[in-house]
Amino acid sequence: MIVAEAVGRALAACGVGAAFGVVGSGNFHVTNALVAGGVRFVAARHEGGAATMADAYARMSGRVGVVSVHQGPGLTNALTGLTEAAKSRTPLIVLAGEATEVQSNFHIDQAALATAVGAVAMRVTSAEEVVSRVAEAYRVAVEERRTVLLNLPLDVQAAPFEGPADVMPPAIASAVPSVAEVGELARLLGAAERPVFIAGRGARHARRELEELADLAGALLATSAVAKGLFRGSPWDLDVSGGFATPLAAELIRGADLVVAWGCALNMWTTRHGTLVSPGAKVVKVDLDPAAFKTHVPADLGVAGDVARVAEALAAQVAPRPGYRSPELAARVRAEGRWRDVPYEDESGGGRIDPRTLSIGLDDLLPQERIVAIDSGNFMGYPSMFVDVPDEGGFCFTQAFQSIGLGLATAIGAAIARPDRLPVAALGDGGALMGIAELETVVRLGLPMVIVVYDDEAYGAEVHHFGPHGHPLGTVTFPPADLAAIARGHGCAAVTVGGPGDLAGVAEWVDGPRDRPLLVHAKVTAEHGSWWLEEAFKGH
Ligand SMILES: Cc1ncc(C[n+]2csc(CCOP(=O)(O)OP(=O)(O)O)c2C)c(N)n1
Ligand SMILES: [Mg+2]
C-alpha cells in the first residue's frame, strides 16, 4: 500500500459519508481507496459542484462530507463551494493533491488559500503519521464543525505505507452546560408572558427537546431559514423568522418579551436587521460557541452548550404555564400561518407566470416527501416561502456566502443524502446557467429531480436594485434562452411554463414513471423586485 491509499482507507474507517470530486492524477489513488473502503464516490463535472454537493450532503445526512480534488486548479475551482461550507461550519474534509515543487504548473500555496476562506489547513507529511493526521482531520471536522483541507503532497502520497490503515474514529467530546446559566434561563422562562423560540442550524437535531420545553413555557416556535421545517406540524409553528416571515410571524415575534435563540446567531436575515426583536425583549442565546453571544443581535444571557442537552435540563426546571399560547392565537396561526394564506393579486399574463402562483402550483403538485434546495437571487423567496417542506430534513439552503450558481449542486448533494425524498432545485436563470455543468451529473446519476428555473431573462436582483434609479441595465439583462431545449439535450424531460395552465405538464411527470429528471422552465413575471430583496440590499 502507498500513503495515498492509506489516507483513503483510514478516512473510510472513520465512518465518513459520501465523497464528491473530480479525479485527476493527484487524487486518483486516494479516491479509489475511499471506494475500496466502502465510501460512495460521486463524480462531479466541476470541482465547484463537488464542493457544494459535499456540503449539502453533510448538512442533510449529518455525516462528514468528503471532497476529492486534483492539486492546484482542482482546489481553486472548488473554492466558492468550500467557502460556503466553511462559513456554515459544515463538517467537511477536502482531500487535495499538492504540488510542493514551486516549479510545478500546479503549484500554489494551498494552505494559504484554505485559510483565506475560513477552512483549516492540514497536511500529511510522512507514512509514519498518515493515520494520526487523518484521524485529527476527522476530529476537527466533527468536533469543531470545520471544513478541513487535508493536503496530500505528491511525493508523500507515493511513499510506501506499512501497517494497518484502519483507525478507530476519534471520540468526540460534548460540552456540559453550566448549571448557573441554565438556572437563569429557567427563571426567565418562568417569568415570560410571551416567549418565542427561534431555532437555527445548531438546533436541527433537537426538535423533540425544544417542543417539550416550549410546551411547558408556552413558547411560540420559529426558525432561521436554514432550519426551515423544524417544527412543521406543531400548532405553534410560525415557520421562518426574518425576511421570509409571514406578516403574522413578524407580528408575533415582534410581540415577544423573551426571545430564545437556539443554535441561531440572530443575524440580520433572521431578525430583519434587528427589527423583529422588540427593544424591550430579553434575548437569550444557547449555542455551542460562546463567540455567538455578542454577535449580531447581542444576548442578555448566553448559555454555552448543546441545544438538546440545555433544553432537556431546562424541562426539569420549568413549571407549565400558558405563556404566549391561547386558543385565539392557535386559530390565527391556523388561518394566517402560511404565505399562501396571505391574499395577493395574481399578475400572470402575456405568456408569463406570477412566481407566487408558480410556487403555490408546484407546492400542490409535488409530493410532500421532498427536499428543496434554493439558489440565490431575487427569485429565492418564492420557493422558500410558498413551497412547503415536511421537516428540517426537507430544506437545504446554501446561502452563507450568497453565491449564485450553487443551487443545482446543492440539490444533488441533498438527493444523495436523502434518496427517499423527491429532490427539488429552485434556481434563477442566472444561477441555473452558472451551475449547469452538473445537469449531466443529475441525468447520469438517475436522480428523479425537479429543477425549477424562475426565468426573468436577467440578473433580476441587479435589475431591481439599480433599475429604479435609472441606471442602464444592458449588463444584467439577456435575450431569451431555451432552457427546456438545453435540458432535453442533456436527457431531461422539460416543460415550459408561461401561465398556470402549463403546470399540467408537471402533473404528468409527477404521475410517472419519473424515469428522468424534469426541468420546469418557468417564464416568470418580473415587473417589480421582491420584498425580501429590499431587505437584503440594506446589508450591502
Ligand atoms: C458568484 C456570484 N456572482 C455574482 C453575484 C451577484 N448576484 C447576486 S444575485 C444575481 C443575479 C442572479 O440572477 P438569477 O439567478 O437569474 O436570479 P434573479 O435575481 O434573476 O431572480 C447576481 C449576479 C453573486 N451573488 N454570486
Ligand atoms: Mg434571473
Coordinates of C-alpha atoms and ligand atoms in Angstrom, one line a residue:
M1 CA 0.0 0.0 0.0
I2 CA 1.1 3.6 -0.6
V3 CA 0.4 6.6 1.6
A4 CA -2.4 7.8 -0.8
E5 CA -4.2 4.6 -0.4
A6 CA -3.7 4.6 3.4
V7 CA -5.4 8.1 3.5
G8 CA -8.5 6.8 1.7
R9 CA -8.7 3.6 3.8
A10 CA -8.2 5.5 7.1
L11 CA -10.9 8.0 6.2
A12 CA -13.3 5.3 5.2
A13 CA -12.6 3.6 8.5
C14 CA -13.5 6.8 10.4
G15 CA -17.1 6.4 9.0
V16 CA -17.3 9.4 6.6
G17 CA -20.3 9.6 4.3
A18 CA -20.2 10.0 0.6
A19 CA -17.3 11.6 -1.3
F20 CA -17.6 14.0 -4.3
G21 CA -14.9 15.1 -6.7
V22 CA -13.2 15.4 -10.0
V23 CA -10.4 12.9 -10.3
G24 CA -7.0 13.8 -11.7
S25 CA -3.6 12.2 -11.3
G26 CA -3.1 13.8 -7.9
N27 CA -6.2 12.3 -6.2
F28 CA -6.6 9.2 -8.2
H29 CA -5.3 6.7 -5.7
V30 CA -6.8 8.3 -2.6
T31 CA -10.2 8.3 -4.3
N32 CA -10.0 4.7 -5.3
A33 CA -9.0 3.8 -1.8
L34 CA -12.1 5.5 -0.4
V35 CA -14.2 3.5 -2.8
A36 CA -12.4 0.3 -1.8
G37 CA -13.1 1.2 1.8
G38 CA -16.9 1.3 1.1
V39 CA -17.4 5.0 0.5
R40 CA -19.8 6.1 -2.2
F41 CA -18.0 8.3 -4.7
V42 CA -19.9 10.8 -6.9
A43 CA -18.1 12.2 -9.9
A44 CA -19.0 15.8 -10.4
R45 CA -18.3 17.7 -13.6
H46 CA -16.8 20.8 -11.9
E47 CA -15.0 20.9 -8.5
G48 CA -17.3 23.8 -7.5
G49 CA -20.2 21.4 -7.9
A50 CA -18.3 18.7 -6.0
A51 CA -17.7 21.0 -3.0
T52 CA -21.3 22.2 -2.9
M53 CA -22.6 18.6 -3.2
A54 CA -20.5 17.5 -0.3
D55 CA -21.6 20.5 1.8
A56 CA -25.3 19.8 1.1
Y57 CA -24.8 16.1 1.6
A58 CA -23.2 16.7 5.0
R59 CA -25.9 19.1 6.1
M60 CA -28.7 16.8 5.1
S61 CA -27.2 13.4 6.2
G62 CA -25.5 14.6 9.4
R63 CA -22.3 12.8 8.3
V64 CA -18.9 14.2 7.3
G65 CA -18.8 15.0 3.6
V66 CA -15.6 14.4 1.6
V67 CA -14.4 16.3 -1.4
S68 CA -11.6 15.0 -3.6
V69 CA -9.7 17.3 -5.9
H70 CA -6.6 17.5 -8.1
Q71 CA -3.7 19.8 -7.0
G72 CA -3.9 23.5 -8.0
P73 CA -6.8 24.2 -10.3
G74 CA -8.9 21.4 -8.8
L75 CA -8.7 23.2 -5.5
T76 CA -9.2 26.7 -6.9
N77 CA -12.3 25.6 -8.8
A78 CA -13.7 24.2 -5.5
L79 CA -13.2 27.4 -3.6
T80 CA -16.6 29.1 -3.7
G81 CA -18.4 25.9 -2.5
L82 CA -15.7 25.4 0.2
T83 CA -16.2 29.0 1.4
E84 CA -19.9 28.4 1.7
A85 CA -19.2 25.2 3.7
A86 CA -16.6 26.9 5.9
K87 CA -18.9 29.8 6.7
S88 CA -21.7 27.4 7.5
R89 CA -19.5 25.3 9.8
T90 CA -20.2 22.2 7.7
P91 CA -18.0 19.3 8.8
L92 CA -16.2 18.6 5.6
I93 CA -12.8 17.0 4.6
V94 CA -11.2 18.1 1.3
L95 CA -8.6 15.7 0.0
A96 CA -6.3 17.6 -2.4
G97 CA -3.2 16.6 -4.2
E98 CA -0.4 19.1 -3.5
A99 CA 2.5 20.1 -5.8
T100 CA 5.1 21.2 -3.3
E101 CA 7.7 21.9 -6.0
V102 CA 7.4 25.6 -6.9
Q103 CA 8.4 24.9 -10.5
S104 CA 5.3 22.8 -11.0
N105 CA 2.5 24.4 -13.1
F106 CA 0.1 23.1 -10.4
H107 CA 1.9 24.8 -7.5
I108 CA 0.1 27.4 -5.4
D109 CA 0.0 28.0 -1.6
Q110 CA -2.9 25.7 -1.0
A111 CA -2.8 26.1 2.8
A112 CA -3.0 29.9 2.5
L113 CA -5.9 29.5 0.1
A114 CA -7.8 27.4 2.6
T115 CA -7.1 29.6 5.5
A116 CA -8.2 32.7 3.5
V117 CA -11.7 31.3 3.1
G118 CA -12.1 30.1 6.7
A119 CA -11.1 26.4 6.3
V120 CA -8.5 24.6 8.4
A121 CA -5.3 23.5 6.5
M122 CA -3.6 20.3 7.4
R123 CA -1.0 18.2 5.6
V124 CA 0.1 14.5 5.5
T125 CA 3.9 14.8 5.8
S126 CA 5.0 11.1 6.1
A127 CA 4.0 7.5 6.1
E128 CA 4.5 7.3 9.8
E129 CA 1.9 9.9 10.8
V130 CA -0.6 9.4 8.0
V131 CA -3.2 7.6 10.1
S132 CA -3.0 10.1 13.0
R133 CA -3.3 13.0 10.6
V134 CA -6.4 11.6 9.0
A135 CA -7.9 10.9 12.5
E136 CA -7.1 14.5 13.5
A137 CA -8.7 15.9 10.3
Y138 CA -11.8 13.9 11.1
R139 CA -11.9 15.1 14.7
V140 CA -11.5 18.8 13.8
A141 CA -14.2 18.5 11.1
V142 CA -16.7 16.9 13.5
E143 CA -15.9 18.3 16.9
E144 CA -15.0 21.8 15.8
R145 CA -17.5 21.8 12.9
R146 CA -14.9 22.9 10.4
T147 CA -14.1 22.5 6.7
V148 CA -10.7 20.9 6.7
L149 CA -8.3 20.8 3.7
L150 CA -6.0 17.8 4.0
N151 CA -3.1 18.4 1.6
L152 CA -1.5 15.3 0.2
P153 CA 1.9 16.2 -1.2
L154 CA 2.6 14.1 -4.3
D155 CA 5.9 12.7 -3.1
V156 CA 4.5 11.7 0.2
Q157 CA 1.4 10.1 -1.4
A158 CA 3.7 7.8 -3.4
A159 CA 5.8 6.6 -0.4
P160 CA 5.2 3.0 0.8
F161 CA 3.0 2.5 3.8
E162 CA 3.3 -0.4 6.2
G163 CA 0.8 -1.4 8.7
P164 CA -2.9 -1.2 9.2
A165 CA -4.6 1.9 7.8
D166 CA -7.8 1.3 9.8
V167 CA -8.3 3.9 12.5
M168 CA -10.9 3.9 15.2
P169 CA -13.0 7.0 14.8
P170 CA -11.8 9.5 17.4
A171 CA -14.0 10.1 20.4
I172 CA -16.0 13.3 20.0
A173 CA -16.3 15.5 23.2
S174 CA -19.6 17.2 24.0
A175 CA -19.8 20.3 26.3
V176 CA -21.8 20.1 29.5
P177 CA -24.0 23.2 30.0
S178 CA -23.3 25.4 33.1
V179 CA -25.9 24.9 35.9
A180 CA -26.0 28.6 36.7
E181 CA -26.7 29.7 33.2
V182 CA -29.4 27.1 32.8
G183 CA -30.9 28.2 36.1
E184 CA -31.0 31.8 34.9
L185 CA -32.7 30.8 31.7
A186 CA -35.2 28.7 33.6
R187 CA -36.0 31.8 35.7
L188 CA -36.6 33.9 32.6
L189 CA -38.8 31.3 31.0
G190 CA -40.8 31.0 34.3
A191 CA -41.4 34.8 34.1
A192 CA -42.0 35.4 30.4
E193 CA -45.5 36.2 29.2
R194 CA -44.8 35.9 25.5
P195 CA -41.7 33.7 24.9
V196 CA -40.7 32.9 21.3
F197 CA -38.1 30.3 20.4
I198 CA -36.0 30.8 17.3
A199 CA -34.1 27.7 16.3
G200 CA -31.2 27.8 13.9
R201 CA -28.7 25.4 12.3
G202 CA -27.4 24.3 15.7
A203 CA -30.9 23.1 16.7
R204 CA -31.8 20.9 13.8
H205 CA -31.2 17.8 15.8
A206 CA -33.3 18.9 18.8
R207 CA -36.9 19.2 17.7
R208 CA -38.3 16.9 20.4
E209 CA -36.4 18.6 23.3
L210 CA -37.3 22.1 22.1
E211 CA -41.0 21.3 21.5
E212 CA -41.3 19.7 25.0
L213 CA -39.7 22.7 26.6
A214 CA -41.9 25.1 24.5
D215 CA -45.0 23.3 25.6
L216 CA -44.1 23.9 29.3
A217 CA -43.1 27.5 28.8
G218 CA -45.9 28.4 26.4
A219 CA -43.5 29.5 23.7
L220 CA -44.2 30.0 20.1
L221 CA -41.8 28.4 17.6
A222 CA -39.9 29.8 14.7
T223 CA -36.7 29.0 12.8
S224 CA -34.0 30.7 10.8
A225 CA -34.1 30.0 7.1
V226 CA -31.5 27.2 7.3
A227 CA -33.6 25.3 9.8
K228 CA -36.9 25.7 8.0
G229 CA -39.4 22.9 8.6
L230 CA -38.0 22.0 12.1
F231 CA -41.4 22.5 13.8
R232 CA -43.6 21.5 10.9
G233 CA -46.9 20.1 12.2
S234 CA -46.8 21.9 15.5
P235 CA -49.9 24.2 16.0
W236 CA -47.4 26.8 17.3
D237 CA -45.1 26.8 14.4
L238 CA -44.6 30.3 12.9
D239 CA -42.2 29.0 10.2
V240 CA -39.3 31.2 9.3
S241 CA -38.3 34.3 11.1
G242 CA -36.7 37.1 9.1
G243 CA -37.2 38.3 5.5
F244 CA -39.3 35.3 4.6
A245 CA -41.5 35.6 7.7
T246 CA -45.3 35.9 7.2
P247 CA -46.9 39.1 8.4
L248 CA -48.3 37.0 11.3
A249 CA -44.9 35.6 12.3
A250 CA -43.4 39.0 12.1
E251 CA -46.1 40.5 14.3
L252 CA -45.9 37.7 16.9
I253 CA -42.1 37.7 17.1
R254 CA -42.0 41.4 17.5
G255 CA -44.6 41.0 20.3
A256 CA -42.3 38.6 22.3
D257 CA -41.0 39.7 25.7
L258 CA -38.4 36.9 25.6
V259 CA -36.6 35.6 22.5
V260 CA -34.6 32.4 23.0
A261 CA -32.3 31.7 20.1
W262 CA -31.3 28.1 19.9
G263 CA -28.2 27.4 17.9
C264 CA -29.1 30.6 16.0
A265 CA -27.0 33.7 15.6
L266 CA -29.9 36.1 15.2
N267 CA -28.2 37.7 12.2
M268 CA -29.7 40.5 10.0
W269 CA -31.6 38.0 7.9
T270 CA -33.3 36.2 10.8
T271 CA -34.2 39.4 12.5
R272 CA -34.7 41.9 9.6
H273 CA -31.7 43.9 10.8
G274 CA -32.8 43.5 14.4
T275 CA -36.3 45.0 13.8
L276 CA -38.1 41.7 14.6
V277 CA -36.8 41.8 18.2
S278 CA -38.6 44.3 20.3
P279 CA -36.3 46.7 22.2
G280 CA -37.9 45.7 25.4
A281 CA -37.5 41.9 24.8
K282 CA -34.9 39.9 26.7
V283 CA -32.6 37.9 24.4
V284 CA -31.0 34.6 25.3
K285 CA -28.7 32.6 23.0
V286 CA -28.0 28.9 23.5
D287 CA -25.0 27.9 21.4
L288 CA -22.0 25.6 21.4
D289 CA -19.9 28.6 20.5
P290 CA -19.8 31.4 23.1
A291 CA -18.5 33.7 20.4
A292 CA -22.1 33.8 19.0
F293 CA -23.4 35.5 22.1
K294 CA -22.3 39.0 21.3
T295 CA -22.5 39.0 17.5
H296 CA -25.5 40.3 15.5
V297 CA -28.4 40.9 18.0
P298 CA -26.5 40.5 21.3
A299 CA -27.7 38.3 24.0
D300 CA -28.6 39.4 27.5
L301 CA -27.8 35.9 28.6
G302 CA -25.6 33.3 26.8
V303 CA -25.9 29.6 27.7
A304 CA -23.0 27.6 26.3
G305 CA -23.8 24.0 25.4
D306 CA -25.6 21.7 23.0
V307 CA -29.2 22.8 22.3
A308 CA -30.8 19.4 23.0
R309 CA -29.0 19.0 26.3
V310 CA -29.8 22.5 27.5
A311 CA -33.4 22.2 26.6
E312 CA -33.6 18.8 28.4
A313 CA -32.0 20.3 31.5
L314 CA -34.5 23.2 31.4
A315 CA -37.5 21.0 31.1
A316 CA -36.9 19.6 34.5
Q317 CA -36.9 23.2 36.0
V318 CA -39.8 25.0 34.2
A319 CA -43.3 24.6 35.6
P320 CA -46.1 24.5 32.9
R321 CA -47.6 27.9 32.1
P322 CA -49.7 29.3 29.2
G323 CA -47.1 31.9 28.2
Y324 CA -47.8 33.2 24.7
R325 CA -50.3 30.5 23.8
S326 CA -54.1 30.8 23.7
P327 CA -56.9 29.3 21.6
E328 CA -57.3 32.6 19.7
L329 CA -53.7 32.6 18.8
A330 CA -53.8 29.0 17.7
A331 CA -56.7 29.9 15.4
R332 CA -54.7 32.7 13.9
V333 CA -51.7 30.5 13.2
R334 CA -54.1 28.0 11.5
A335 CA -55.7 30.8 9.4
E336 CA -52.7 33.0 8.6
G337 CA -49.6 30.9 9.3
R338 CA -48.6 30.2 5.8
W339 CA -47.7 32.6 2.9
R340 CA -50.3 31.1 0.7
D341 CA -52.9 32.3 3.2
V342 CA -51.9 35.9 2.5
P343 CA -54.1 37.3 -0.3
Y344 CA -52.3 38.6 -3.4
E345 CA -53.2 39.7 -6.9
D346 CA -52.1 37.2 -9.5
E347 CA -50.0 39.1 -12.1
S348 CA -49.7 36.2 -14.6
G349 CA -50.4 37.1 -18.2
G350 CA -48.8 37.8 -21.6
G351 CA -47.1 34.4 -21.6
R352 CA -45.5 34.8 -18.2
I353 CA -46.5 33.3 -14.8
D354 CA -46.5 35.1 -11.5
P355 CA -43.8 33.4 -9.4
R356 CA -46.1 33.1 -6.4
T357 CA -48.7 31.3 -8.5
L358 CA -46.0 29.1 -9.9
S359 CA -44.7 28.2 -6.4
I360 CA -48.1 27.5 -5.0
G361 CA -48.9 25.4 -8.0
L362 CA -45.8 23.3 -7.5
D363 CA -46.4 23.0 -3.8
D364 CA -49.8 21.5 -4.7
L365 CA -48.5 19.2 -7.4
L366 CA -45.2 17.8 -5.9
P367 CA -45.3 15.0 -3.3
Q368 CA -44.8 16.2 0.3
E369 CA -41.8 13.9 0.8
R370 CA -39.5 16.4 -0.8
I371 CA -36.1 18.0 -0.2
V372 CA -35.9 21.6 -1.6
A373 CA -32.7 23.3 -2.5
I374 CA -32.6 27.0 -3.3
D375 CA -30.1 29.1 -5.3
S376 CA -29.5 32.8 -4.7
G377 CA -31.2 35.7 -6.4
N378 CA -34.3 37.9 -6.5
F379 CA -36.4 34.8 -7.1
M380 CA -35.2 32.9 -4.0
G381 CA -38.0 33.9 -1.6
Y382 CA -40.8 32.5 -3.8
P383 CA -39.8 28.8 -3.4
S384 CA -38.6 29.4 0.2
M385 CA -42.0 30.9 1.2
F386 CA -44.6 29.2 -0.9
V387 CA -43.2 25.7 -1.3
D388 CA -43.7 23.8 1.9
V389 CA -41.3 21.2 3.3
P390 CA -42.1 18.2 5.6
D391 CA -39.4 18.8 8.2
E392 CA -35.9 20.2 8.7
G393 CA -34.6 17.4 6.5
G394 CA -36.6 18.9 3.6
F395 CA -34.8 22.2 3.1
C396 CA -31.2 22.8 2.1
F397 CA -30.2 26.5 2.0
T398 CA -26.6 27.2 1.0
Q399 CA -26.6 31.0 1.4
A400 CA -23.9 31.8 3.9
F401 CA -21.7 33.2 1.1
Q402 CA -24.6 34.4 -1.0
S403 CA -23.1 32.9 -4.1
I404 CA -25.4 32.3 -7.1
G405 CA -24.9 29.1 -9.0
L406 CA -24.8 26.6 -6.1
G407 CA -28.4 25.5 -6.2
L408 CA -28.2 22.6 -8.6
A409 CA -25.2 21.0 -6.9
T410 CA -26.9 21.6 -3.6
A411 CA -29.9 19.6 -4.8
I412 CA -27.6 16.8 -5.9
G413 CA -25.8 16.5 -2.6
A414 CA -29.2 16.7 -0.7
A415 CA -30.6 14.0 -3.0
I416 CA -27.7 11.7 -2.3
A417 CA -28.2 12.2 1.4
R418 CA -32.0 11.6 1.2
P419 CA -32.8 9.2 -1.6
D420 CA -36.2 8.7 0.0
R421 CA -37.3 12.2 -1.0
L422 CA -38.0 14.0 -4.2
P423 CA -35.2 16.5 -4.8
V424 CA -36.4 19.9 -5.9
A425 CA -33.9 22.5 -7.1
A426 CA -35.2 26.1 -7.4
L427 CA -33.0 28.3 -9.5
G428 CA -32.9 31.6 -11.2
D429 CA -31.9 31.7 -14.8
G430 CA -28.5 33.2 -13.9
G431 CA -27.7 30.6 -11.2
A432 CA -29.0 27.8 -13.4
L433 CA -26.7 28.7 -16.3
M434 CA -23.8 29.3 -14.0
G435 CA -24.1 25.8 -12.4
I436 CA -25.3 24.0 -15.5
A437 CA -22.2 21.8 -15.6
E438 CA -23.9 19.5 -13.1
L439 CA -27.0 18.9 -15.2
E440 CA -25.2 15.9 -16.8
T441 CA -24.5 14.7 -13.3
V442 CA -28.2 14.7 -12.4
V443 CA -29.0 12.7 -15.5
R444 CA -26.1 10.3 -15.1
L445 CA -27.0 9.5 -11.5
G446 CA -30.6 8.9 -12.5
L447 CA -31.9 11.3 -9.9
P448 CA -35.6 11.9 -10.2
M449 CA -35.1 15.6 -9.6
V450 CA -37.4 18.5 -10.4
I451 CA -35.4 21.5 -11.4
V452 CA -37.4 24.7 -11.5
V453 CA -35.9 27.8 -13.2
Y454 CA -37.5 31.1 -12.4
D455 CA -36.5 32.7 -15.7
D456 CA -36.8 36.5 -15.9
E457 CA -34.1 36.7 -18.5
A458 CA -32.0 38.8 -16.2
Y459 CA -29.9 39.1 -13.1
G460 CA -33.1 40.2 -11.5
A461 CA -31.5 41.1 -8.2
E462 CA -29.4 43.7 -10.0
V463 CA -32.2 44.9 -12.3
H464 CA -34.4 45.6 -9.3
H465 CA -31.6 47.2 -7.3
F466 CA -30.4 49.6 -9.9
G467 CA -33.4 49.9 -12.3
P468 CA -35.4 52.2 -10.2
H469 CA -32.5 54.7 -10.1
G470 CA -32.5 54.9 -13.9
H471 CA -29.2 53.1 -14.4
P472 CA -28.5 51.3 -17.7
L473 CA -29.3 47.6 -17.4
G474 CA -27.7 46.1 -20.5
T475 CA -25.0 44.4 -18.5
V476 CA -27.6 42.4 -16.4
T477 CA -30.3 41.5 -18.9
F478 CA -30.2 38.7 -21.5
P479 CA -32.1 37.6 -24.6
P480 CA -34.4 34.6 -24.0
A481 CA -32.6 31.2 -23.7
D482 CA -34.5 28.0 -24.4
L483 CA -33.6 26.3 -21.1
A484 CA -36.2 23.5 -21.8
A485 CA -34.3 22.6 -25.0
I486 CA -31.0 22.7 -23.2
A487 CA -32.4 20.3 -20.6
R488 CA -33.8 17.9 -23.2
G489 CA -30.4 17.9 -24.8
H490 CA -28.9 16.6 -21.5
G491 CA -31.6 13.9 -21.3
C492 CA -34.1 15.6 -19.0
A493 CA -37.8 15.9 -19.5
A494 CA -38.8 19.5 -19.7
V495 CA -41.9 21.8 -19.7
T496 CA -42.0 25.5 -20.5
V497 CA -44.5 27.3 -18.2
G498 CA -45.9 30.6 -19.4
G499 CA -49.1 30.5 -17.4
P500 CA -50.9 28.5 -14.7
G501 CA -52.4 26.1 -17.3
D502 CA -48.9 24.9 -18.4
L503 CA -48.4 23.3 -14.9
A504 CA -50.4 20.3 -16.3
G505 CA -47.1 19.2 -17.8
V506 CA -45.6 19.0 -14.3
A507 CA -48.6 16.9 -13.1
E508 CA -48.0 14.5 -16.0
W509 CA -44.4 14.0 -14.9
V510 CA -45.3 13.5 -11.3
D511 CA -47.8 10.8 -12.3
G512 CA -44.8 8.8 -13.5
P513 CA -42.7 6.9 -14.4
R514 CA -40.3 9.8 -13.3
D515 CA -37.5 7.9 -15.2
R516 CA -35.6 11.1 -15.9
P517 CA -35.3 14.5 -14.2
L518 CA -37.8 17.2 -15.1
L519 CA -36.8 20.8 -15.8
V520 CA -39.6 23.3 -15.4
H521 CA -38.6 26.3 -17.4
A522 CA -40.9 29.0 -15.9
K523 CA -41.1 32.3 -17.7
V524 CA -41.9 34.5 -14.7
T525 CA -43.3 38.0 -14.4
A526 CA -40.8 40.5 -13.2
E527 CA -42.3 43.9 -13.1
H528 CA -41.0 44.6 -9.6
G529 CA -38.5 43.2 -7.2
S530 CA -39.3 41.1 -4.2
W531 CA -39.8 42.5 -0.8
W532 CA -37.0 40.4 0.8
L533 CA -34.6 41.8 -1.7
E534 CA -35.2 45.3 -0.4
E535 CA -34.2 44.0 3.0
A536 CA -31.2 42.3 1.5
F537 CA -29.8 45.4 -0.1
K538 CA -29.7 47.1 3.3
G539 CA -26.9 44.6 4.1
H540 CA -24.7 45.6 1.1
Ligands
LIG1 C1 -21.0 34.0 -7.8 C2 -21.8 35.3 -7.8 N1 -21.7 36.2 -8.8 C3 -22.5 37.3 -8.7 C4 -23.3 37.5 -7.7 C5 -24.2 38.8 -7.7 N2 -25.6 38.4 -7.9 C6 -26.5 38.3 -6.9 S1 -28.0 37.9 -7.4 C7 -27.5 37.9 -9.0 C8 -28.5 37.6 -10.1 C9 -28.9 36.2 -10.2 O1 -29.7 36.0 -11.3 P1 -30.7 34.8 -11.4 O2 -30.1 33.6 -10.9 O3 -31.4 34.8 -12.7 O4 -31.8 35.2 -10.2 P2 -32.8 36.5 -10.2 O5 -32.1 37.5 -9.4 O6 -32.9 37.0 -11.6 O7 -34.1 36.0 -9.6 C10 -26.2 38.2 -9.1 C11 -25.4 38.3 -10.4 C12 -23.4 36.6 -6.7 N3 -24.1 36.7 -5.6 N4 -22.6 35.5 -6.7
MG2 MG -33.0 35.9 -13.3

